[in-house]
PDB file of C-alpha atoms in Angstrom:
ATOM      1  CA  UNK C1431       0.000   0.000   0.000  1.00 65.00           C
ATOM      2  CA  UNK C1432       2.838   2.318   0.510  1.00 67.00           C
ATOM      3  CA  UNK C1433       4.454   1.919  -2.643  1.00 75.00           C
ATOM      4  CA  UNK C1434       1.015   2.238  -4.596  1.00 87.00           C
ATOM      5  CA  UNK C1435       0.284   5.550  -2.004  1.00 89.00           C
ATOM      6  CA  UNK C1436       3.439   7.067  -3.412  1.00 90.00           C
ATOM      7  CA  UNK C1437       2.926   6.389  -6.800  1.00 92.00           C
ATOM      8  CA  UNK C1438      -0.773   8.332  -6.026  1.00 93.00           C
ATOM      9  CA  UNK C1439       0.669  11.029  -5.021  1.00 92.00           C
ATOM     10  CA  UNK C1440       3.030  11.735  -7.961  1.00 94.00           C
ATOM     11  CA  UNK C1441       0.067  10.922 -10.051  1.00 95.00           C
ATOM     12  CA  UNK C1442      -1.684  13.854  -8.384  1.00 94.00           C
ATOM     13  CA  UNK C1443       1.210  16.666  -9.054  1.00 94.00           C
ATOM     14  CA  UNK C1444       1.589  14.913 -12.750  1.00 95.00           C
ATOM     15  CA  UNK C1445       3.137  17.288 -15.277  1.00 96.00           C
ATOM     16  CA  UNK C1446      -0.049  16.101 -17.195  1.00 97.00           C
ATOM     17  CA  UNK C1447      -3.289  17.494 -16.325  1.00 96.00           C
ATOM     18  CA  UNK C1448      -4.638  14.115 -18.139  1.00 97.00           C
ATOM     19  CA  UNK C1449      -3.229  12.122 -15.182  1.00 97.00           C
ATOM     20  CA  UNK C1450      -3.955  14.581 -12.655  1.00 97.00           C
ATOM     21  CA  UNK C1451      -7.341  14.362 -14.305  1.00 97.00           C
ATOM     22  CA  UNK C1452      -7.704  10.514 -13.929  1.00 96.00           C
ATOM     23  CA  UNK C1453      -6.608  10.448 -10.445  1.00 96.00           C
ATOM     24  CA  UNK C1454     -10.196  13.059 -10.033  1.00 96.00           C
ATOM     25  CA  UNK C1455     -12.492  11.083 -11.799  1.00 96.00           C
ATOM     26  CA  UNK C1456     -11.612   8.054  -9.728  1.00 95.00           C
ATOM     27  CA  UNK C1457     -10.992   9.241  -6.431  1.00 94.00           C
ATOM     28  CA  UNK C1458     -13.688   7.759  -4.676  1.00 93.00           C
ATOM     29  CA  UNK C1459     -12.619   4.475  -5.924  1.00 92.00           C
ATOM     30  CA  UNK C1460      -9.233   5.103  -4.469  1.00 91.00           C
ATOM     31  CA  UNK C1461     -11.489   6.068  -1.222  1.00 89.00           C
ATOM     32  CA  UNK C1462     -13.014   3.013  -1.122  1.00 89.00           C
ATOM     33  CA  UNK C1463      -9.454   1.237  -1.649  1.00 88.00           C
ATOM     34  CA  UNK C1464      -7.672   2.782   0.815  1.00 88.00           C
ATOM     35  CA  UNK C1465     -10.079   3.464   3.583  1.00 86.00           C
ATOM     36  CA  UNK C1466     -10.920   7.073   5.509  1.00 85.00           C
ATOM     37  CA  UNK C1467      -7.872   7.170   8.043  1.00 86.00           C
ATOM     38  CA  UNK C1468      -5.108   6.675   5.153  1.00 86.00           C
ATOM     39  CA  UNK C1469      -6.996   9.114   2.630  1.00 87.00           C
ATOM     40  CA  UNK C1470      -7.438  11.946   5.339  1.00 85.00           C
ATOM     41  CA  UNK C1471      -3.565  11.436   6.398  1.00 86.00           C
ATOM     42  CA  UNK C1472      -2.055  11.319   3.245  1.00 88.00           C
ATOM     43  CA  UNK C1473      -3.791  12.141   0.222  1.00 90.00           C
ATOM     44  CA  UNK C1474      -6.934  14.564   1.257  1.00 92.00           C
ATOM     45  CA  UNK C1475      -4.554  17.745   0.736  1.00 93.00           C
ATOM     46  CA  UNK C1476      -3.456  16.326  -3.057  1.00 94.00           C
ATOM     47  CA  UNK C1477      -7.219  15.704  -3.395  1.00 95.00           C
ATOM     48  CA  UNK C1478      -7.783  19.573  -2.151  1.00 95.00           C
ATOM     49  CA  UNK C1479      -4.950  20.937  -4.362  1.00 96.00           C
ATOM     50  CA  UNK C1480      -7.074  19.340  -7.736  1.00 97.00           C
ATOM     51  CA  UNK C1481      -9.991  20.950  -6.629  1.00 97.00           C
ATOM     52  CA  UNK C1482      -7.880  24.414  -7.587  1.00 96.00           C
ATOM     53  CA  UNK C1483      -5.654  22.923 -10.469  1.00 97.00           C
ATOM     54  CA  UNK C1484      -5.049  24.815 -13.422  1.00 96.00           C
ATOM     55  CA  UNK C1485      -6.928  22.696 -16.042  1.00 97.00           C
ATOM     56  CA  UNK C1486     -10.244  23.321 -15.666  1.00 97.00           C
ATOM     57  CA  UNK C1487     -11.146  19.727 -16.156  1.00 97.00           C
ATOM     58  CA  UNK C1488      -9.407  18.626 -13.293  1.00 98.00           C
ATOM     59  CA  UNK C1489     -11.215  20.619 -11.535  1.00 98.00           C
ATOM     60  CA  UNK C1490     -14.592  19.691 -12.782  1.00 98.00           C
ATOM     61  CA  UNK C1491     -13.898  16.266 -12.151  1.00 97.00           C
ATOM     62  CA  UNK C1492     -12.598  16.582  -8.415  1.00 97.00           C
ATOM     63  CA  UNK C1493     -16.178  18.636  -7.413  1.00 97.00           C
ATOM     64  CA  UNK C1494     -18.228  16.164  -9.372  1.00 97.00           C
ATOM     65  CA  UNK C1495     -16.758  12.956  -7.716  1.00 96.00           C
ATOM     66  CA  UNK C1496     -17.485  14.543  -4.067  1.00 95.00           C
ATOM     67  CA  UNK C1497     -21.049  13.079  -4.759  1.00 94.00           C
ATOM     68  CA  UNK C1498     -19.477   9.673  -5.338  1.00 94.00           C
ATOM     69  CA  UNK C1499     -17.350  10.029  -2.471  1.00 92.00           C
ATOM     70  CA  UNK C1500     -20.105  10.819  -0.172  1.00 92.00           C
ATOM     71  CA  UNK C1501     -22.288   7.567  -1.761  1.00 91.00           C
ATOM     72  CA  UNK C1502     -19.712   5.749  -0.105  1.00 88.00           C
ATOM     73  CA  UNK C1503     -20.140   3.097   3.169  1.00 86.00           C
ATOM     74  CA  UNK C1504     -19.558   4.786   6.042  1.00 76.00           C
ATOM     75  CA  UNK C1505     -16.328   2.628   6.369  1.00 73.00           C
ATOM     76  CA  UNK C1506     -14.857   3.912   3.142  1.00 75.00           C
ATOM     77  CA  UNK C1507     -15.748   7.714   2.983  1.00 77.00           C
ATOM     78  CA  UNK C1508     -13.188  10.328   4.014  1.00 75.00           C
ATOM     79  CA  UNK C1509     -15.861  13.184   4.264  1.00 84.00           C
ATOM     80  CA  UNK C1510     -17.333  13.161   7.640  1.00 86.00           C
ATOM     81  CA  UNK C1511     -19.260  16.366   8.438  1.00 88.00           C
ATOM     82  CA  UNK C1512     -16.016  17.993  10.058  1.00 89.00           C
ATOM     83  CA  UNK C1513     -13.955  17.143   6.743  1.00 89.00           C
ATOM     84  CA  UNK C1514     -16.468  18.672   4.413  1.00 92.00           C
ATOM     85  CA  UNK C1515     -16.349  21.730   7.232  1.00 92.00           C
ATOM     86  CA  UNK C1516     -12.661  21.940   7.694  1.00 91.00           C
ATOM     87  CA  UNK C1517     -11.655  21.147   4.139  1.00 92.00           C
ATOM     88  CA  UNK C1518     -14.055  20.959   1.613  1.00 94.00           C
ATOM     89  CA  UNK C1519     -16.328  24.120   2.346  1.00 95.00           C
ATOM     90  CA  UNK C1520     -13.569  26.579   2.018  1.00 94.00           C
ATOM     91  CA  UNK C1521     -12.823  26.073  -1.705  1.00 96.00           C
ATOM     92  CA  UNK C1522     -16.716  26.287  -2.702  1.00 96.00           C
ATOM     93  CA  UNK C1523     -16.348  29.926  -2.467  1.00 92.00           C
ATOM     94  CA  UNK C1524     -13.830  30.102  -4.934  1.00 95.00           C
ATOM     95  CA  UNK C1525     -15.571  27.588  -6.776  1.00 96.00           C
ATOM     96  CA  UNK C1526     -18.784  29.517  -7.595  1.00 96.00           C
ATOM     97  CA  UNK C1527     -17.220  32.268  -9.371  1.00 95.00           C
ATOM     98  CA  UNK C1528     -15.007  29.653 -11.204  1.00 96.00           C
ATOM     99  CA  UNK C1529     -14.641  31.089 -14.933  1.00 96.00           C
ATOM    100  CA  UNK C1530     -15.123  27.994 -16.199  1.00 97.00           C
ATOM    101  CA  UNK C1531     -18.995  27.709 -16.285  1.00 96.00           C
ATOM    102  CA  UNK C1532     -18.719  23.921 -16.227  1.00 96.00           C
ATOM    103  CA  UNK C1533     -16.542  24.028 -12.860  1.00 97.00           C
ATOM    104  CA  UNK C1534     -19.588  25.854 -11.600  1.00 97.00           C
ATOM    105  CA  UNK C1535     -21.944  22.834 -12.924  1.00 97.00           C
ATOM    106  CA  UNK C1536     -20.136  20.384 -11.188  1.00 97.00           C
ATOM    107  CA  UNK C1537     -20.549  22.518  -7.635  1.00 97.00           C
ATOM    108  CA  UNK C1538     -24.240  23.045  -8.528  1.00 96.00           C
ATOM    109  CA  UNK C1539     -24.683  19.260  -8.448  1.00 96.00           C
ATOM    110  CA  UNK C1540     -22.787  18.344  -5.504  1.00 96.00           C
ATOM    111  CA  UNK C1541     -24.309  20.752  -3.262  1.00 95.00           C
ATOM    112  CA  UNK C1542     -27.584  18.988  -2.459  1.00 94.00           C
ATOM    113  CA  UNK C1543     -25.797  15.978  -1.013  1.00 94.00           C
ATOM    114  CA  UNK C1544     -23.552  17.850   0.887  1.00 95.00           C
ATOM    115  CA  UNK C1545     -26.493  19.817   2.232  1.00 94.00           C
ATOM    116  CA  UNK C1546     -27.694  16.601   3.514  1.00 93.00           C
ATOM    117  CA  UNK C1547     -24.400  15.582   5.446  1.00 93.00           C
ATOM    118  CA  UNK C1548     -24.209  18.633   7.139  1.00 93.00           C
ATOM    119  CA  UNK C1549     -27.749  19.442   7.966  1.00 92.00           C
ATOM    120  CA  UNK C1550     -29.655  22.482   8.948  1.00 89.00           C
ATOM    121  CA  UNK C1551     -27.775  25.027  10.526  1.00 89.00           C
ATOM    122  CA  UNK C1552     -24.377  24.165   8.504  1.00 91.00           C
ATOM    123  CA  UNK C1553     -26.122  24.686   5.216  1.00 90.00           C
ATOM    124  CA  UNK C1554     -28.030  27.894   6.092  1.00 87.00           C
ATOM    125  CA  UNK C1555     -24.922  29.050   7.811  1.00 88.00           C
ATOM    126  CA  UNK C1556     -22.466  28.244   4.934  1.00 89.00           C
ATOM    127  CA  UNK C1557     -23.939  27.414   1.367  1.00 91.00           C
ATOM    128  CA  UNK C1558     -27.516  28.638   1.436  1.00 87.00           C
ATOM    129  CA  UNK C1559     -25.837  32.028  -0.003  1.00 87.00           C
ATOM    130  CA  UNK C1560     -23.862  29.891  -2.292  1.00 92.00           C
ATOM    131  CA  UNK C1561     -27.208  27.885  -3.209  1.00 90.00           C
ATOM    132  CA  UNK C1562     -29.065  31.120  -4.592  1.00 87.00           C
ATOM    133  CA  UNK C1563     -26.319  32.283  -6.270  1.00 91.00           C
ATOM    134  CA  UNK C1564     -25.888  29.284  -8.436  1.00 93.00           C
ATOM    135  CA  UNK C1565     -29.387  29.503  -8.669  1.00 90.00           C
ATOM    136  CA  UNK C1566     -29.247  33.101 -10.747  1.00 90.00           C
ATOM    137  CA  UNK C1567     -25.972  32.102 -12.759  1.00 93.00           C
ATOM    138  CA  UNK C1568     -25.957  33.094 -16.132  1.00 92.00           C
ATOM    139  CA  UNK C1569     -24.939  29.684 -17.341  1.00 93.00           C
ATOM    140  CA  UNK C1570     -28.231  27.607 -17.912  1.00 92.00           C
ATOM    141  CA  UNK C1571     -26.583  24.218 -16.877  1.00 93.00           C
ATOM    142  CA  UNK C1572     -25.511  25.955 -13.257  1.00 95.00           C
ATOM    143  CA  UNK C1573     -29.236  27.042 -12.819  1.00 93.00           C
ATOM    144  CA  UNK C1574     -30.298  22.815 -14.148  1.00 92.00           C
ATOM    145  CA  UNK C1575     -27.959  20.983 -12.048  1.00 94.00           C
ATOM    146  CA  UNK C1576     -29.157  23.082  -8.492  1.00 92.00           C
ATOM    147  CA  UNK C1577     -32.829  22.942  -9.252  1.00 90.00           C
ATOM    148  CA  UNK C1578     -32.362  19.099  -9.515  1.00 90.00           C
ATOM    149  CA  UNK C1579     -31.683  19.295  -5.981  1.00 90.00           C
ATOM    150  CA  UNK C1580     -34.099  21.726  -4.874  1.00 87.00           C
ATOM    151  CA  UNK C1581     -36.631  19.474  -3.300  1.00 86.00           C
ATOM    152  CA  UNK C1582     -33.686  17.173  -1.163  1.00 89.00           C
ATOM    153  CA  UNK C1583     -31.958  21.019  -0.159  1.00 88.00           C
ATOM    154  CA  UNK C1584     -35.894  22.464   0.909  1.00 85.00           C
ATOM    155  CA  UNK C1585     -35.805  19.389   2.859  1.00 86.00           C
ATOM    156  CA  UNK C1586     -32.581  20.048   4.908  1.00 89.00           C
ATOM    157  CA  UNK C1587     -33.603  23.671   4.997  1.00 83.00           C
ATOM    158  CA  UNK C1588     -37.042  23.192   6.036  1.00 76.00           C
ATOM    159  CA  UNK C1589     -39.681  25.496   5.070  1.00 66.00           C
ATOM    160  CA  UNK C1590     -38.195  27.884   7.564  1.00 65.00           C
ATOM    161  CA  UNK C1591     -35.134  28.098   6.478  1.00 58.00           C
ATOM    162  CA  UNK C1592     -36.377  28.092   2.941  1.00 60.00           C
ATOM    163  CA  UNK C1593     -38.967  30.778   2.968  1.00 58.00           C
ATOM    164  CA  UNK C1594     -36.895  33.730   2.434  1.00 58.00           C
ATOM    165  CA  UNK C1595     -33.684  32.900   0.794  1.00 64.00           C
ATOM    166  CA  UNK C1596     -34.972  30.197  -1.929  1.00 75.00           C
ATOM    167  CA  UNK C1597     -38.366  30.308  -2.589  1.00 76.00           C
ATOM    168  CA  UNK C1598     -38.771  33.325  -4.483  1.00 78.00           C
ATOM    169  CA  UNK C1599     -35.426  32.143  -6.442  1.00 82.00           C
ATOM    170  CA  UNK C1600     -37.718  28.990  -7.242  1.00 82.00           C
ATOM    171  CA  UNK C1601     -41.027  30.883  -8.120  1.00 82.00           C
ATOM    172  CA  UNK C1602     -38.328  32.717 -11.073  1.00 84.00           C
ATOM    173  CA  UNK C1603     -37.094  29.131 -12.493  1.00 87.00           C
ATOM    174  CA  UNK C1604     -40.422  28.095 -13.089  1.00 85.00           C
ATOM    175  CA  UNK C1605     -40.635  30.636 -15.818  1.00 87.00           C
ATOM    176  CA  UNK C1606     -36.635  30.430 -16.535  1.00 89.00           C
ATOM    177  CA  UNK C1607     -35.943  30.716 -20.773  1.00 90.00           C
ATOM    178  CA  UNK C1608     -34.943  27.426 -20.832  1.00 92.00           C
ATOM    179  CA  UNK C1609     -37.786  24.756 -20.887  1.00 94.00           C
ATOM    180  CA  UNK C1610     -35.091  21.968 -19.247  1.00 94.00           C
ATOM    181  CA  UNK C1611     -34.890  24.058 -16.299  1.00 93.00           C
ATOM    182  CA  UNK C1612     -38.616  25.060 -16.110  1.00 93.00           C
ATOM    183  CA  UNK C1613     -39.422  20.617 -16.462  1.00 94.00           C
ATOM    184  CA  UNK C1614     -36.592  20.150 -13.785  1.00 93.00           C
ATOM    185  CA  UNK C1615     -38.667  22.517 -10.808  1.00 91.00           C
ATOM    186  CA  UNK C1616     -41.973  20.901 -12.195  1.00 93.00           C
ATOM    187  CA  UNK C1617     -40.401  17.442 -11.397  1.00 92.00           C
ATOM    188  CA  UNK C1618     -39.615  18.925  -7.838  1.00 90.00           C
ATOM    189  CA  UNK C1619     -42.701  20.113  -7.180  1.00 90.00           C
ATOM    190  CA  UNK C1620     -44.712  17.090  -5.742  1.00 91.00           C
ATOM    191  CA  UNK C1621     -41.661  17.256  -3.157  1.00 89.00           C
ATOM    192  CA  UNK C1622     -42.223  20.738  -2.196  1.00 86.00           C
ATOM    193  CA  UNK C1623     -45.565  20.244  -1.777  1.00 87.00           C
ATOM    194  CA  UNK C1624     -45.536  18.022   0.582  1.00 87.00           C
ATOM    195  CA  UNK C1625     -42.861  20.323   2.596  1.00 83.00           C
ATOM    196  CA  UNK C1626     -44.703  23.270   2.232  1.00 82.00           C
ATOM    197  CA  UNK C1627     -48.004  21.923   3.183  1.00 85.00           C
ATOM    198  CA  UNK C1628     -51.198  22.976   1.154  1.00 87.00           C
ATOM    199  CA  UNK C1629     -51.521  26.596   2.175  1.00 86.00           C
ATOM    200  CA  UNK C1630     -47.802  27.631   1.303  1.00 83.00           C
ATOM    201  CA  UNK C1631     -48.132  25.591  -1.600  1.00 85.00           C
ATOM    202  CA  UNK C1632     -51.325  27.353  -2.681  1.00 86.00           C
ATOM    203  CA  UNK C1633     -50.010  30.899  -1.964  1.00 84.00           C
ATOM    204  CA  UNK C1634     -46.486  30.391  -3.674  1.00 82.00           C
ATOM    205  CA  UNK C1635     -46.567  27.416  -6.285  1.00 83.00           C
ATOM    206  CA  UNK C1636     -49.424  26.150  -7.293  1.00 87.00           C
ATOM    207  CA  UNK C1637     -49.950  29.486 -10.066  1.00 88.00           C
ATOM    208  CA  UNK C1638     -46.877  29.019 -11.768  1.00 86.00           C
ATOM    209  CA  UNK C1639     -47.155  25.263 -11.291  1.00 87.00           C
ATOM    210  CA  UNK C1640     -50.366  24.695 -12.931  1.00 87.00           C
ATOM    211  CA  UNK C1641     -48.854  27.731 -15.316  1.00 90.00           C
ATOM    212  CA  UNK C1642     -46.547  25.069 -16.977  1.00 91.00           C
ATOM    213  CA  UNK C1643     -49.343  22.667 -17.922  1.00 91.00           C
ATOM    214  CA  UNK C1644     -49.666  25.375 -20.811  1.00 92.00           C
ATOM    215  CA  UNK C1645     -46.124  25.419 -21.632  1.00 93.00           C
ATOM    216  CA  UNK C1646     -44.912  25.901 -24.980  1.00 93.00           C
ATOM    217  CA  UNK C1647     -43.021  23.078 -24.633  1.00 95.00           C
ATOM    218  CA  UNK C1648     -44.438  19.613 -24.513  1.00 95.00           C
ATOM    219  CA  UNK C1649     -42.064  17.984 -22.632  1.00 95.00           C
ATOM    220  CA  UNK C1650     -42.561  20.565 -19.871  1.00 95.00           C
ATOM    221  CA  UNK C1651     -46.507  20.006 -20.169  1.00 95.00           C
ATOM    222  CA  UNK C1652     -46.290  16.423 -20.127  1.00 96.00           C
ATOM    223  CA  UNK C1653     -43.758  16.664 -16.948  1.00 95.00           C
ATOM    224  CA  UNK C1654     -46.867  18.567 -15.309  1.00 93.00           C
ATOM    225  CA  UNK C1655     -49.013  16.715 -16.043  1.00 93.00           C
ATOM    226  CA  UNK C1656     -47.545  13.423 -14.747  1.00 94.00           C
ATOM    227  CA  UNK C1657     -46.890  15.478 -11.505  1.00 92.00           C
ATOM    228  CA  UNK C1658     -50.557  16.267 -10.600  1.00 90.00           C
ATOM    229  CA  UNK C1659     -51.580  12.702  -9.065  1.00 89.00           C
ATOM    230  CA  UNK C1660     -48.981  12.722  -6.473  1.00 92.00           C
ATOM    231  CA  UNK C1661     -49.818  16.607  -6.276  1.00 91.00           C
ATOM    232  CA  UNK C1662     -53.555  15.180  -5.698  1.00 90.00           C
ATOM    233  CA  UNK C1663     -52.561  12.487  -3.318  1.00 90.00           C
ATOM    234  CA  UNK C1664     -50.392  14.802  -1.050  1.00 91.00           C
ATOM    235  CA  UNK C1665     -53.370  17.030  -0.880  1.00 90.00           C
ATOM    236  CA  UNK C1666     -55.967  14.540  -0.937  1.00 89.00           C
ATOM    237  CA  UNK C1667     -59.856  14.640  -3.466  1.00 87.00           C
ATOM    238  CA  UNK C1668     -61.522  17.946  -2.399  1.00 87.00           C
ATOM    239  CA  UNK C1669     -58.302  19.623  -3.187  1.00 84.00           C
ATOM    240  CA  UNK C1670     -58.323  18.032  -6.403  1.00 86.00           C
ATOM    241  CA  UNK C1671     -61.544  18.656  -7.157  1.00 87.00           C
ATOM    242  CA  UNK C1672     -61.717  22.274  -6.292  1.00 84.00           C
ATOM    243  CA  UNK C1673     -58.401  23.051  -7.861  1.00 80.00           C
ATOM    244  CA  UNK C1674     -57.790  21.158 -10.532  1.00 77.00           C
ATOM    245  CA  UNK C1675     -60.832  19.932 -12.016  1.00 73.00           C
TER     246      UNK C1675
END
């Protein structure tokens, strides 16, 4: 293990960002090899330094495998709560105003599971700034990849913490320009729903929701549509009948 730890290492300060770019995209295997207490000790800071390399890809691909790192058994993942704290959540700053709009992609999907490891107070605290930021970015893949997360982050947040910060960022996606992003909060609805309860939902959602079952687009329409029965079921028949019917 030694010997294949050091040849790790020089694989991660590789002249070529192609290696340096392998040893990213297949870190959490090398996670799962290795174990937590070895890849904290020894190769954590390498995987840190990747996360700011040069070549844009590189860095891509070490944000993107976080997600695969944190899929991990509990015996093989190096990112405990306190490691995403201590380590990780420093360079998402950075990160969001990345130049390379795809860098910025690869945060936007990651941030819903690490919302989940570090609950609550730890995401309000640190990324729900971060979260409505990447929310509004310019780049239509940023504003795709959060909103696919929106319902699992609303849940960590809670309505509470949601309320201000998020919700009216979500009300503007609904009607975003581009009809993937519009289908992707339609396919999160049913989850908010049942978060917000049927009051919030009425008062906030349900206008723009039932908005997109005249969509230009059909996919978006047909997305809607296949979203109203668990709508329905959440809020149970007279609902449904009074609102929808």
């Amino acid at each position: 293990r030694q010997h294949t730890l050091s040849v790790i290492k020089a694989a991660c300060e590789d002249r070529s960002w192609r290696v340096r770019l392998t040893v990213a995209k297949n870190f959490d295997q090398l996670c799962a090899a290795y174990g937590p207490e070895i890849m904290n000790s020894s190769l954590l800071p390498y995987f840190i330094q990747m996360m700011k390399d040069n070549e844009q890809e590189v860095r891509k691909e070490a944000v993107r495998v976080i997600e695969a790192c944190l899929s991990l058994p509990a015996g093989s993942n190096p990112l405990s709560s306190e490691q995403l704290q201590q380590f990780i959540l420093p360079q998402f700053q950075s990160l969001a105003l990345d130049p390379a709009q795809p860098v910025r992609a690869a945060l936007a999907q990651v941030l819903g599971p690490v919302a989940k490891v570090l609950g609550r107070d730890l995401t309000q605290q640190q990324l729900n700034p971060l979260i409505a930021d990447l929310m509004k970015d310019e780049f239509h893949d940023v504003r795709l990849n959060i909103v696919s997360h929106a319902g699992l982050i609303c849940e960590v947040l809670s309505v509470d913490g949601l309320m201000h910060s998020l919700l009216h960022t979500i009300q503007n996606l609904v009607m975003d320009n581009h009809w993937r992003i519009r289908q992707s909060v339609v396919e999160q609805v049913p989850k908010l729903a049942k978060l917000f309860g049927v009051e919030m939902f009425q008062s906030k959602l349900e206008g723009c929701f039932l908005s997109n079952l005249r969509d230009c687009v059909h996919s978006v329409r047909q997305s809607a549509i296949d979203n109203l029965k668990e709508i329905a079921e959440t809020f149970g028949s007279k609902w449904t009948v009074e609102h929808l019917l």
